[in-house]
Amino acid sequence: MNNDFVPSEPLTVGVELELQLIDRDGYGLVNGIKPLIEIYPGSRNIKPEFVQNTVQLVSDVGHTVGDVHANLIEIGRGLKDRCASLGMLLCGAGTHPFDRSLAPVTPLPRFLRIEEDYGILGNLQVTYATHVHIGVSSAEDAIFLFRTLKPYLPLFIALSASSPFWHGYDTGYAAYRHRVLAAARSYGIPPSFADWKQFEDFCNASRRAGMIDSMRDVHWDIRPRPHLGTVEARVMDAQPTIGEAMELAALVRSLAACLLDSRDQANSLLLPHALHWWTEHDNHFKASRLGMDADCVYTAHGDTRSLRSLWDAVVEAVLPHADALGERDYVDRLAHRIAEGDISYLRQRREYERDDDLAHVVEALVAELEDELV
């Protein structure tokens, strides 16, 4: 397995958005990726995903989140129009609120191989995420950033939570997507690695054992991407708007700069580098269950801290870096939304409380994205 690291320009950024394909009559999911992809043969920006009710928008590499934002808006406008020609709408959320159908797998070789491995789990894995890639110039920086961003994943879960409904039920979770993915083989919290060699040894052993063919088969919540020269944060739910996804990308980029600049003090920044795996697992669960109201363990002695207080500390720490990177407006907008309780899972619940109709929740989600893509 080739894990040779291909350097990237430091702190460049790329974003992948997984969106739902929605039937304009009834607002259920529609398995429409095959006719859609026929319009985009070989596109690097519009791609199929594992199941046929999903489309992925992939940005070009940007030097700022603003670059990525403009790129994705342009791509999204064209995609919206082409979906409309096929009787489909686009929707951003971590799960579909009421659709219960098994999703057929997109008939591409890699996806069919995964389907054979997963069985029915693959057809049930109907979830949608936001992925943020941060460029790094060396394998050592990649493994450092991978390791030091890992403790912040519960915060990213809470800030991005947009999957409170599943199969027609209010789950009581802020981000139920993580509970769906918990059943799958290769998702969730990654191991910790002391250095790049330890990571390489793990990957090579996993391939020899038949566990994976490549890093593409490792769907951790955060992972190094050697051939891209990036660290990829994958833990965040899909967002209703591209703008909200950009706010999260700006946070990830600014925090990455903060950690890299504070390398010698990283152990004492905000959270420890690593807790016991079971403690990390519980922190992720609580964040997905309670969102920003969760308390998470942050020391090996069992001391806890609210995600809200962690968020306040993170904002204070990253703002100088956000300023330097040109991301301050995005981070400020995110901070304002969090202060106002304007997170997607809360908006979805408020919409549902109006008339107990989950179709209206989907309609509202569709409208948020459509309004942005006019």
Short mmCIF file of N, CA and C in Angstrom, two decimals, residues 5 7 13 18 28 31 55 72 94 152 164 174 179 186 194 228 240 277 281 283 295 299 314 322 333 359 363 367 374:
data_model
loop_
_atom_site.label_atom_id
_atom_site.label_comp_id
_atom_site.label_asym_id
_atom_site.label_seq_id
_atom_site.Cartn_x
_atom_site.Cartn_y
_atom_site.Cartn_z
N PHE A 5 3.90 10.36 1.10
CA PHE A 5 3.23 11.63 1.32
C PHE A 5 3.58 12.61 0.21
N PRO A 7 3.48 16.41 -0.63
CA PRO A 7 3.29 17.69 0.10
C PRO A 7 2.30 18.61 -0.61
N VAL A 13 -7.11 24.80 1.46
CA VAL A 13 -8.35 24.21 1.96
C VAL A 13 -9.19 23.71 0.80
N GLU A 18 -21.76 16.54 0.84
CA GLU A 18 -22.69 15.50 0.44
C GLU A 18 -24.11 16.05 0.58
N GLY A 28 -39.53 13.23 -0.48
CA GLY A 28 -38.75 12.06 -0.10
C GLY A 28 -37.45 12.00 -0.89
N ASN A 31 -33.58 8.25 -5.92
CA ASN A 31 -32.33 7.62 -6.34
C ASN A 31 -31.97 8.11 -7.73
N VAL A 55 -25.48 13.15 -3.90
CA VAL A 55 -24.53 13.75 -4.83
C VAL A 55 -23.49 14.50 -4.01
N LEU A 72 -17.88 26.77 -4.82
CA LEU A 72 -19.00 25.87 -4.55
C LEU A 72 -20.35 26.51 -4.89
N GLY A 94 -27.77 16.16 7.81
CA GLY A 94 -27.05 14.92 8.10
C GLY A 94 -27.83 13.67 7.84
N TYR A 152 -10.82 17.74 19.37
CA TYR A 152 -11.86 18.74 19.11
C TYR A 152 -13.04 18.18 18.32
N PRO A 164 -31.41 15.52 13.56
CA PRO A 164 -32.22 15.12 14.72
C PRO A 164 -33.31 14.10 14.41
N ALA A 174 -28.96 15.38 18.70
CA ALA A 174 -28.63 16.52 17.85
C ALA A 174 -28.04 16.06 16.52
N ARG A 179 -24.83 7.81 15.05
CA ARG A 179 -25.34 6.54 15.55
C ARG A 179 -25.60 5.57 14.40
N SER A 186 -15.88 0.68 9.26
CA SER A 186 -14.67 1.50 9.20
C SER A 186 -14.89 2.95 9.57
N ALA A 194 1.77 8.03 17.14
CA ALA A 194 2.84 8.90 17.65
C ALA A 194 3.61 9.58 16.53
N LEU A 228 -3.00 13.24 -1.27
CA LEU A 228 -3.49 14.60 -1.46
C LEU A 228 -2.67 15.63 -0.68
N PRO A 240 -27.23 22.81 5.92
CA PRO A 240 -28.31 23.25 5.03
C PRO A 240 -27.86 24.24 3.97
N TRP A 277 -9.42 5.44 24.75
CA TRP A 277 -10.37 5.30 23.64
C TRP A 277 -11.81 5.29 24.12
N HIS A 281 -14.75 7.76 22.96
CA HIS A 281 -16.00 7.21 22.44
C HIS A 281 -17.19 7.84 23.17
N ASN A 283 -17.27 10.74 24.78
CA ASN A 283 -17.37 12.16 24.42
C ASN A 283 -18.09 12.35 23.09
N ASP A 295 -21.55 17.88 28.20
CA ASP A 295 -20.32 17.99 28.98
C ASP A 295 -19.42 16.83 28.57
N THR A 299 -9.78 15.28 30.93
CA THR A 299 -8.53 14.82 31.55
C THR A 299 -8.65 13.33 31.86
N VAL A 314 -11.97 28.09 22.40
CA VAL A 314 -11.48 27.88 21.04
C VAL A 314 -11.57 29.18 20.24
N ALA A 322 -7.46 33.40 12.60
CA ALA A 322 -8.51 33.68 11.61
C ALA A 322 -8.28 35.03 10.95
N ARG A 333 -19.31 34.87 12.04
CA ARG A 333 -20.68 34.47 11.72
C ARG A 333 -21.05 33.18 12.44
N ALA A 359 -42.43 16.61 6.30
CA ALA A 359 -42.26 17.06 4.92
C ALA A 359 -41.99 18.56 4.88
N GLU A 363 -38.93 20.64 3.26
CA GLU A 363 -39.24 21.80 2.40
C GLU A 363 -38.44 23.02 2.86
N ALA A 367 -35.45 25.00 0.86
CA ALA A 367 -35.56 26.43 0.61
C ALA A 367 -34.31 27.18 1.07
N VAL A 374 -29.62 31.28 -5.79
CA VAL A 374 -30.36 32.05 -6.81
C VAL A 374 -29.40 32.78 -7.73
#
